[in-house]
PDB file of C-alpha atoms in Angstrom:
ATOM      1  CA  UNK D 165      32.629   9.047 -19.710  1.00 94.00           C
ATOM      2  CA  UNK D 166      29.809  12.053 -20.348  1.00 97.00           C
ATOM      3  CA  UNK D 167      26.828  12.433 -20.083  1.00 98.00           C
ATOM      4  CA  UNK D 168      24.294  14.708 -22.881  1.00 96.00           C
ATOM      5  CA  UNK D 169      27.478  16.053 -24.077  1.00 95.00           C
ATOM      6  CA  UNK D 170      29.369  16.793 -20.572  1.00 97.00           C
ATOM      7  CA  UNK D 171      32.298  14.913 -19.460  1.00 98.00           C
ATOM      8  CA  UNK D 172      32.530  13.500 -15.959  1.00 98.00           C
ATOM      9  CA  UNK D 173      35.935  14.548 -14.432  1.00 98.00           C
ATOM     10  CA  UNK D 174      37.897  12.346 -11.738  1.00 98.00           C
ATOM     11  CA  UNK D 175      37.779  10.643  -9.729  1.00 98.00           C
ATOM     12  CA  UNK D 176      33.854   9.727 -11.368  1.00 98.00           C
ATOM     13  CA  UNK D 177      35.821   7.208 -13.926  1.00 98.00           C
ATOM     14  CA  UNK D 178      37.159   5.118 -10.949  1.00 98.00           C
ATOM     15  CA  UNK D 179      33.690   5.385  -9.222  1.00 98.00           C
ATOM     16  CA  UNK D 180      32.033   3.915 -12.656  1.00 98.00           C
ATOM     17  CA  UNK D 181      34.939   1.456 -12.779  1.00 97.00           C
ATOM     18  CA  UNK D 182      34.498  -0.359  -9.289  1.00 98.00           C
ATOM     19  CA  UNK D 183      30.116  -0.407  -9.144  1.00 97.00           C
ATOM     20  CA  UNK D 184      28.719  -0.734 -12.616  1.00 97.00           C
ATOM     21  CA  UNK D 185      29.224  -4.255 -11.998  1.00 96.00           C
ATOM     22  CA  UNK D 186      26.415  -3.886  -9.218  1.00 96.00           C
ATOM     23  CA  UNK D 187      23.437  -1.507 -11.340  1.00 96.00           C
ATOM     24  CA  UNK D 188      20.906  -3.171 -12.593  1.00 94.00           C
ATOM     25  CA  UNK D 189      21.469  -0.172 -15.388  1.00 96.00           C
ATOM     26  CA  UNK D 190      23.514   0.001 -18.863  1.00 95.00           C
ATOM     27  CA  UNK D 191      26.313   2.315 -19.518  1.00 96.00           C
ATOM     28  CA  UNK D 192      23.565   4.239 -21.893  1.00 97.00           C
ATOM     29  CA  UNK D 193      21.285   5.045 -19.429  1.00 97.00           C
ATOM     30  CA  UNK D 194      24.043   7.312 -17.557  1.00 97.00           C
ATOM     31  CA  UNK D 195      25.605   9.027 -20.827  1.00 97.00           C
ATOM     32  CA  UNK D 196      21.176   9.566 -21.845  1.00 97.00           C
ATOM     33  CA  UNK D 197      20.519  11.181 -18.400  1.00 97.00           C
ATOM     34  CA  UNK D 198      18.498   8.099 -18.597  1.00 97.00           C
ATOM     35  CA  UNK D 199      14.939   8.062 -15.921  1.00 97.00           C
ATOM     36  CA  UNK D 200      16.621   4.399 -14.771  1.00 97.00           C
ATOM     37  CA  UNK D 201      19.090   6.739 -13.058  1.00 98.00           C
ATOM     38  CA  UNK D 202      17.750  10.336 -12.328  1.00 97.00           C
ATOM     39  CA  UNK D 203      14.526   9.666 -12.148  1.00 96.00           C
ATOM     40  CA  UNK D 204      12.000  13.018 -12.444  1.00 94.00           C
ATOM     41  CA  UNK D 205      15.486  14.804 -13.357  1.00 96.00           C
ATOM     42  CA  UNK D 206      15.632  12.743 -16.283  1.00 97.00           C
ATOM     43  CA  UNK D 207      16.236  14.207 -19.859  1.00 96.00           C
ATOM     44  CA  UNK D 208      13.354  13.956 -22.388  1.00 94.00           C
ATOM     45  CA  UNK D 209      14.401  14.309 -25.894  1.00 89.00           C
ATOM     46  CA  UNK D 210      10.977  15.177 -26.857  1.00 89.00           C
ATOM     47  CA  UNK D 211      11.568  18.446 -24.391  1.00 89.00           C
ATOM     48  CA  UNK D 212      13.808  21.420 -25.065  1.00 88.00           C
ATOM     49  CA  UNK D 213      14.193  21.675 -21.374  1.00 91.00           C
ATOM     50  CA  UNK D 214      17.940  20.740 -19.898  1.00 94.00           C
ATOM     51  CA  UNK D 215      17.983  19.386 -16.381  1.00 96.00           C
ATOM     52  CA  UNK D 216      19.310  21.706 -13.838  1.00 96.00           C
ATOM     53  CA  UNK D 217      21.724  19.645 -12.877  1.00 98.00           C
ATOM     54  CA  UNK D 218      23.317  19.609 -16.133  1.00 97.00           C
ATOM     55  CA  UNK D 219      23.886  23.140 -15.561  1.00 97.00           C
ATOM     56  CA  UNK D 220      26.425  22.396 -12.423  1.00 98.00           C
ATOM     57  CA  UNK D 221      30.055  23.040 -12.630  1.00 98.00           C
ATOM     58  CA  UNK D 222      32.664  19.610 -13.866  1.00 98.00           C
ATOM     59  CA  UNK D 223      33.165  18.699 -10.312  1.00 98.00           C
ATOM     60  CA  UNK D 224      29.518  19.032  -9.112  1.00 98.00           C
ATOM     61  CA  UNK D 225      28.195  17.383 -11.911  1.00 98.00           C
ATOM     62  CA  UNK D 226      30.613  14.697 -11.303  1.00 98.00           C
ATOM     63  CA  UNK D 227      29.523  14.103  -7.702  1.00 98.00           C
ATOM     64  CA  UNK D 228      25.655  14.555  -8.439  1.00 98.00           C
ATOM     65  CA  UNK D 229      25.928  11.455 -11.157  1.00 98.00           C
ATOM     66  CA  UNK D 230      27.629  10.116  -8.579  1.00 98.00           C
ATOM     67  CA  UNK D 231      25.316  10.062  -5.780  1.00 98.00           C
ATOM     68  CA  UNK D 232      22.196   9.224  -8.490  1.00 98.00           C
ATOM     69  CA  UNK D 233      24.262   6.012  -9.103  1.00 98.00           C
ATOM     70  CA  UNK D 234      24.910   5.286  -5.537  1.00 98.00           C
ATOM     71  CA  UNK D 235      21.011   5.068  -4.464  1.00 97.00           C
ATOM     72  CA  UNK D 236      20.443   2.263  -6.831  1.00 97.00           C
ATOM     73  CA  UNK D 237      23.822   0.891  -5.373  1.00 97.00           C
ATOM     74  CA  UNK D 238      22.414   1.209  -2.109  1.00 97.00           C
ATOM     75  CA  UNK D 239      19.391  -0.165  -3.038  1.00 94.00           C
ATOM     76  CA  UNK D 240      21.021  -3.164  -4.948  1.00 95.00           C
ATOM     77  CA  UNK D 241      22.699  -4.450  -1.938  1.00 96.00           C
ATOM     78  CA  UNK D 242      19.552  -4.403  -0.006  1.00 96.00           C
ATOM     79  CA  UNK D 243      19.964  -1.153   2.367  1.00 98.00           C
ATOM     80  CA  UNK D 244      16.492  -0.190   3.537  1.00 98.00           C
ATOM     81  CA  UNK D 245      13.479   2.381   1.625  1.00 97.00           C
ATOM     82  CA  UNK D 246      10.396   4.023   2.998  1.00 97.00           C
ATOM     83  CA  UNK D 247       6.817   3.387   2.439  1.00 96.00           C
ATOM     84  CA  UNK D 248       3.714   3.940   3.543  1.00 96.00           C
ATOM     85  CA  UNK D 249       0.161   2.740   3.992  1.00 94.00           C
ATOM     86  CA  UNK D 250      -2.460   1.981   0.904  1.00 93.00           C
ATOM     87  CA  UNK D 251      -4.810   5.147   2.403  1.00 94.00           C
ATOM     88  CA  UNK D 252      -2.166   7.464   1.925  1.00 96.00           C
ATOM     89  CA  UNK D 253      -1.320   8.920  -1.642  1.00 95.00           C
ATOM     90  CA  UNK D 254       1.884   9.624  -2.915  1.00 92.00           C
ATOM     91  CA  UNK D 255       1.252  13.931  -2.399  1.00 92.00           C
ATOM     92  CA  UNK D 256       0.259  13.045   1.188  1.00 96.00           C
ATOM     93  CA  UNK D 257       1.523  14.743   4.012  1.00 95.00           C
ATOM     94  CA  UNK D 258       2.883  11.055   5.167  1.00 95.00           C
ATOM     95  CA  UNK D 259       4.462  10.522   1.627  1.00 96.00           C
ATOM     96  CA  UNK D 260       6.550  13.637   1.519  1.00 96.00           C
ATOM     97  CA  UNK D 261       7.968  13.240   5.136  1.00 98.00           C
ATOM     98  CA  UNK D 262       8.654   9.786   4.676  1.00 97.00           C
ATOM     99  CA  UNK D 263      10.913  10.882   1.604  1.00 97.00           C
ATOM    100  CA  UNK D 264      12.435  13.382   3.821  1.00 98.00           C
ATOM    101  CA  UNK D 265      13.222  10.600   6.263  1.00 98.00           C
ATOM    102  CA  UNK D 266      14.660   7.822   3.706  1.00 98.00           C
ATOM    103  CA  UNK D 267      17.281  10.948   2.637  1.00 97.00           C
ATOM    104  CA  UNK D 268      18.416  11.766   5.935  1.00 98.00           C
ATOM    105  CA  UNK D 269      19.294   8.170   6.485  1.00 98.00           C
ATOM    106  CA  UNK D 270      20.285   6.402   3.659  1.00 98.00           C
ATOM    107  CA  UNK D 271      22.292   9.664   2.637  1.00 97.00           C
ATOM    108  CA  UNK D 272      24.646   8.438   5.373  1.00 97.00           C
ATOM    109  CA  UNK D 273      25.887   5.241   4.191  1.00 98.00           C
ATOM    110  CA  UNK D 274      25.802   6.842   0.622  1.00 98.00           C
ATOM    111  CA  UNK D 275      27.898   9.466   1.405  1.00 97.00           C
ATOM    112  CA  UNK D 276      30.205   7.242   3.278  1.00 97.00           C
ATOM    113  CA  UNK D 277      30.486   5.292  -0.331  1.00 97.00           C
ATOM    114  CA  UNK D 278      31.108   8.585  -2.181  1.00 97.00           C
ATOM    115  CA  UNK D 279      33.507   9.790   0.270  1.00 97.00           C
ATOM    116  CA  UNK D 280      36.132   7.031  -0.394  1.00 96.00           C
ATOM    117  CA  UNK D 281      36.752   8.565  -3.828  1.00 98.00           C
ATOM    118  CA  UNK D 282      37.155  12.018  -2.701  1.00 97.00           C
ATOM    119  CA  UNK D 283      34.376  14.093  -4.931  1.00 98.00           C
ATOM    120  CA  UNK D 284      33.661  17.309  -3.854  1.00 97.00           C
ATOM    121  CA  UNK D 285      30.387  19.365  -4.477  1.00 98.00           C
ATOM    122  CA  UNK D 286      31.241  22.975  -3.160  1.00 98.00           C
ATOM    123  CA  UNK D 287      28.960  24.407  -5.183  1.00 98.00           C
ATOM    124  CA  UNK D 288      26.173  22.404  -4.732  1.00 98.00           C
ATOM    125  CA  UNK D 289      26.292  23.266  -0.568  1.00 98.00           C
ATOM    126  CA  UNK D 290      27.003  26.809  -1.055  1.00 98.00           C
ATOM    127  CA  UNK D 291      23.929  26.814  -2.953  1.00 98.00           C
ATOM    128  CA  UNK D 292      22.335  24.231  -0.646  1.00 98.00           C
ATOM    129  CA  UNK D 293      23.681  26.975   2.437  1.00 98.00           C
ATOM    130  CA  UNK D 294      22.305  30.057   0.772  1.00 98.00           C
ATOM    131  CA  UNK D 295      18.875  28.354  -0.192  1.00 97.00           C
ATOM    132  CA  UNK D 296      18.684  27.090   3.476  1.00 98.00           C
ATOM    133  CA  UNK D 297      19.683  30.020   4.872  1.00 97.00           C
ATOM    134  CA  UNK D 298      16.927  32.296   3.363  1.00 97.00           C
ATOM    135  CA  UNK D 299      14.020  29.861   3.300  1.00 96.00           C
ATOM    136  CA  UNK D 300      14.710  29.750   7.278  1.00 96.00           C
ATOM    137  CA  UNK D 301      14.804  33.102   7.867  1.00 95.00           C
ATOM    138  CA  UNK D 302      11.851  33.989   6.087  1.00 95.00           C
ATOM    139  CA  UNK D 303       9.668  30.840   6.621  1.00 93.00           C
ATOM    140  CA  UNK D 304       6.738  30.826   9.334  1.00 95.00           C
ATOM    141  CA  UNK D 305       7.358  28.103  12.208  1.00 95.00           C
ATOM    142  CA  UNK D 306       5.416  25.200  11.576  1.00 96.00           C
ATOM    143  CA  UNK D 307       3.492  23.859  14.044  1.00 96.00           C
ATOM    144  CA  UNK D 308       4.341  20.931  17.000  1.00 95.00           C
ATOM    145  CA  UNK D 309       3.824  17.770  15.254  1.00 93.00           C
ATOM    146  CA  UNK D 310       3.264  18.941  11.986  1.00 95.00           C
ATOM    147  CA  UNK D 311       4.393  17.272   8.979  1.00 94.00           C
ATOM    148  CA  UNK D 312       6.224  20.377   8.172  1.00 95.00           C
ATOM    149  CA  UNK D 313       7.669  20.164  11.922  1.00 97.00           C
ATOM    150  CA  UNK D 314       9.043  16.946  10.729  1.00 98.00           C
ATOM    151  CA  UNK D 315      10.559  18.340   7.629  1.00 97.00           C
ATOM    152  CA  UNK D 316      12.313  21.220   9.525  1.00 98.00           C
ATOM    153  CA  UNK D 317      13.676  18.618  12.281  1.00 98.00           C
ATOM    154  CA  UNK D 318      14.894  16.169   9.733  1.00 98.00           C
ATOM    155  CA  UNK D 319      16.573  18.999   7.323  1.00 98.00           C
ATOM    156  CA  UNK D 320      17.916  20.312  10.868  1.00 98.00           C
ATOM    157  CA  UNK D 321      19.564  16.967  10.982  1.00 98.00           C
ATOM    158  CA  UNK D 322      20.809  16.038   7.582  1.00 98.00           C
ATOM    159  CA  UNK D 323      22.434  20.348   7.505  1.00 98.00           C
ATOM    160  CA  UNK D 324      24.356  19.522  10.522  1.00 98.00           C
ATOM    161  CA  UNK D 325      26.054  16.602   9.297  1.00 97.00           C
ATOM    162  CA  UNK D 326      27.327  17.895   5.701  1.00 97.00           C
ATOM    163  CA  UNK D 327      27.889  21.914   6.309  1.00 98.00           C
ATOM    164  CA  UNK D 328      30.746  23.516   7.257  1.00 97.00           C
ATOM    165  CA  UNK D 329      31.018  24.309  10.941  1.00 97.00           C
ATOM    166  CA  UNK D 330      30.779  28.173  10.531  1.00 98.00           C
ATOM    167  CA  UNK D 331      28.181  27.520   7.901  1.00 98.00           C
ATOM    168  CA  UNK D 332      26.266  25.062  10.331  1.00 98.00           C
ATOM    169  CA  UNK D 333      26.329  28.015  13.580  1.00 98.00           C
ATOM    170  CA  UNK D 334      25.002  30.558  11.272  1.00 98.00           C
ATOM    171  CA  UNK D 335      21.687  27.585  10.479  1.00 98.00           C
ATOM    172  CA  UNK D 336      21.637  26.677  14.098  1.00 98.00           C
ATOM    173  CA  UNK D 337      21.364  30.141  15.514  1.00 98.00           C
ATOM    174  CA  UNK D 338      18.410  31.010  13.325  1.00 98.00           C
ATOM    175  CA  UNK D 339      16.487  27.403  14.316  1.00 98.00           C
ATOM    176  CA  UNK D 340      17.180  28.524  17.326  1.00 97.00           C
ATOM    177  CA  UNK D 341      15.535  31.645  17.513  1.00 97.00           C
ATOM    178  CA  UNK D 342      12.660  30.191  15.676  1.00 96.00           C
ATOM    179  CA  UNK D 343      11.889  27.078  17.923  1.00 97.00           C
ATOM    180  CA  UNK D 344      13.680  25.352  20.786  1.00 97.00           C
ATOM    181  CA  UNK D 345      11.362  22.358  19.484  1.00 98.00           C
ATOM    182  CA  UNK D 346      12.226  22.414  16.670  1.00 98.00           C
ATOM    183  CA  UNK D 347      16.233  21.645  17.667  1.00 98.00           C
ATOM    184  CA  UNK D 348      15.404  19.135  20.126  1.00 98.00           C
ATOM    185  CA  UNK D 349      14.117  16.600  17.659  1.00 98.00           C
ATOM    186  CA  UNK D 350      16.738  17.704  14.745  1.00 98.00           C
ATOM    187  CA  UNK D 351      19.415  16.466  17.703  1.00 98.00           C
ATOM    188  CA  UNK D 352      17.858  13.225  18.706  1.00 98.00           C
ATOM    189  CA  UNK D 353      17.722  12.771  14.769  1.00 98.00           C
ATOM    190  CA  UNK D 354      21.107  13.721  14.140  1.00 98.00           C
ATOM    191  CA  UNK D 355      22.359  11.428  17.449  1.00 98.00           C
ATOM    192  CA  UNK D 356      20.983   8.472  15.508  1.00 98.00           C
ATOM    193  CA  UNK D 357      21.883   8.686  12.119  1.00 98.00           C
ATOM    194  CA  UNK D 358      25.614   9.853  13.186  1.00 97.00           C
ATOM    195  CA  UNK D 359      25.844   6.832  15.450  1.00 97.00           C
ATOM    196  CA  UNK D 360      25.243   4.034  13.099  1.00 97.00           C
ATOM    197  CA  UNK D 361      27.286   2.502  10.848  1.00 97.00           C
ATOM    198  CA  UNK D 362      26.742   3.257   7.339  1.00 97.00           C
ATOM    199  CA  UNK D 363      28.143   0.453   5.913  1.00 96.00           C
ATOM    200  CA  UNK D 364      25.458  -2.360   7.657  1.00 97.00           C
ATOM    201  CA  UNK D 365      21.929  -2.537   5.898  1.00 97.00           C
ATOM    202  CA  UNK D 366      20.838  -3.996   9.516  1.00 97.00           C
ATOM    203  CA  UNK D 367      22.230  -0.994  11.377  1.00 98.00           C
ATOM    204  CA  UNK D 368      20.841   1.575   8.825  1.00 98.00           C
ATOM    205  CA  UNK D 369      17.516   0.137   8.892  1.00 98.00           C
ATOM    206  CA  UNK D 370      17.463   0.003  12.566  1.00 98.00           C
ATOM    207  CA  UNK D 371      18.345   3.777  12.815  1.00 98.00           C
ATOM    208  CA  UNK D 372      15.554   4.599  10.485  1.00 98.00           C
ATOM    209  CA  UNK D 373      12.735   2.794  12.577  1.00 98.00           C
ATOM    210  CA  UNK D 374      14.334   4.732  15.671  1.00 98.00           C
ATOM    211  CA  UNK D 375      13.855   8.122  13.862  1.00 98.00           C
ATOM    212  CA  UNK D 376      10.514   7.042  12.022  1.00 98.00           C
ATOM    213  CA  UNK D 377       9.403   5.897  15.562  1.00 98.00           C
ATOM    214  CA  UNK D 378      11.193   9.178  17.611  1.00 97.00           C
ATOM    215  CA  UNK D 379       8.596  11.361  15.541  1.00 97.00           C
ATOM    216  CA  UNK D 380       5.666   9.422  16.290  1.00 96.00           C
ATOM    217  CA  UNK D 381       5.103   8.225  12.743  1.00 96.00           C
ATOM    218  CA  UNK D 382       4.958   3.920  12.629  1.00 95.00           C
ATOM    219  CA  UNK D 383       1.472   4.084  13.495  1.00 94.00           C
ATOM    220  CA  UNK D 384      -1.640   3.280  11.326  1.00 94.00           C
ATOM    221  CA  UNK D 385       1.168   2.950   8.644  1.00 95.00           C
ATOM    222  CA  UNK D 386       1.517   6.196   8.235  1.00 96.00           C
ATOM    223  CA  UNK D 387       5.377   5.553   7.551  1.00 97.00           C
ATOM    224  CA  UNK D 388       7.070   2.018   6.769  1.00 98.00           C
ATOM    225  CA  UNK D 389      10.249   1.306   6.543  1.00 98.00           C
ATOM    226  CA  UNK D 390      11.078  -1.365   3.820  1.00 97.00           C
ATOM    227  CA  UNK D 391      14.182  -3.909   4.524  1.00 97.00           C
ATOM    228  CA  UNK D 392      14.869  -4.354   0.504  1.00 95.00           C
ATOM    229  CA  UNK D 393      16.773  -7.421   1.123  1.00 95.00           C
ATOM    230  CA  UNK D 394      13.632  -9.362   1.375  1.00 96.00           C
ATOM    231  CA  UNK D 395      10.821  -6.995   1.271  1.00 95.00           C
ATOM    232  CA  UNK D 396       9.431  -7.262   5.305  1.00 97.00           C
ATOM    233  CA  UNK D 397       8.182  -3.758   6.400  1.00 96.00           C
ATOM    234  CA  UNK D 398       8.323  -2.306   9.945  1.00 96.00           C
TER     235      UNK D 398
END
């Protein structure tokens, strides 16, 4: 299989093999770079500009088409989505966190679904590592219950989960030295989504009300949490 001209290398073809069944998307909209499947990263043919991820090495490419395919998986079998209120737009303070959120959460089960074919995406972390690593050092602290608080807890979180562990110490030593706050939520965070299970759509939604809830966010709808199964918000 490729995609704009770029083959995707094992194990992708086994990957494709056992879930197209389950997209609600054509074989065409993958090999287009289709917006069905990567959305804003989409190619336009009426653009000379190439996605950046088209850029990545066979293996990272591989995985990244991967994990496009296994949010509408996810999403097909009814694992849960965040919303928000009617006052608040979709460049609102509430709107970006509440992305933030739905990654660190459903990235759990999805990753437990890539996992089982063994990709690997070493370039896309040591990228993800150096990127991190910089915009921490550099970056001003944001203030206690800010949304950019939030963001900083919840990428505290999701960093701790999927670096390597001398990778990780280096990240937690600098959020450490720029707020003990700061840490304490990214634990809590990281104690819930690393205690669920990934494969139950009940247990995945319940962990993201707990973290949606643990940073004060459920109320005047600032953040919902959407059970796609049968569209009920919390």
């Amino acid at each position: 299989m490729r995609v704009l001209g770029r083959n995707l290398v094992d194990p992708f073809p086994e990957f494709w093999s056992d879930v197209k069944d389950d997209l609600f998307i054509t074989y065409y909209d993958v090999t287009s770079g289709s917006e069905e499947v990567f959305g804003d990263q989409h190619f336009d043919s009426g653009s000379s500009v190439i996605p950046r991820w088209l850029t990545l090495p066979d293996k990272d490419l591989a995985y990244h088409v991967a994990h496009e395919l296994t949010h509408l998986l996810l999403k097909s079998k009814g694992f849960p989505s965040v919303g928000r209120g009617v006052r608040y737009p979709e460049n609102s303070a509430e709107a970006i966190v509440g992305s933030d959120l739905e990654e660190l959460v459903v990235h759990q089960p999805l990753e437990w679904v890539i996992a089982q074919y063994g990709f690997t995406r070493d370039f896309i972390l040591d990228t993800m590592y150096e990127g991190a690593k910089s915009g921490l050092s550099s970056g001003n602290v944001p203030g206690y219950g800010t949304p950019w608080f939030f963001t900083w807890a919840i990428r505290y979180a999701e960093l701790s989960t999927i670096l390597s562990p001398l990778e990780w110490k280096v990240l937690k030593n600098i959020y450490r030295s720029k707020s003990s706050d700061i840490v304490s939520l990214g634990e809590e965070l990281r104690d819930i989504i690393t205690k669920m299970d990934p494969g139950v759509p009940d247990l995945v939604l319940e962990a993201m009300v707990l973290c949606r809830n643990l940073m004060g966010l459920g109320v005047e709808d600032r953040i919902l949490i959407i059970d796609n199964r049968n569209g009920e918000m919390f």
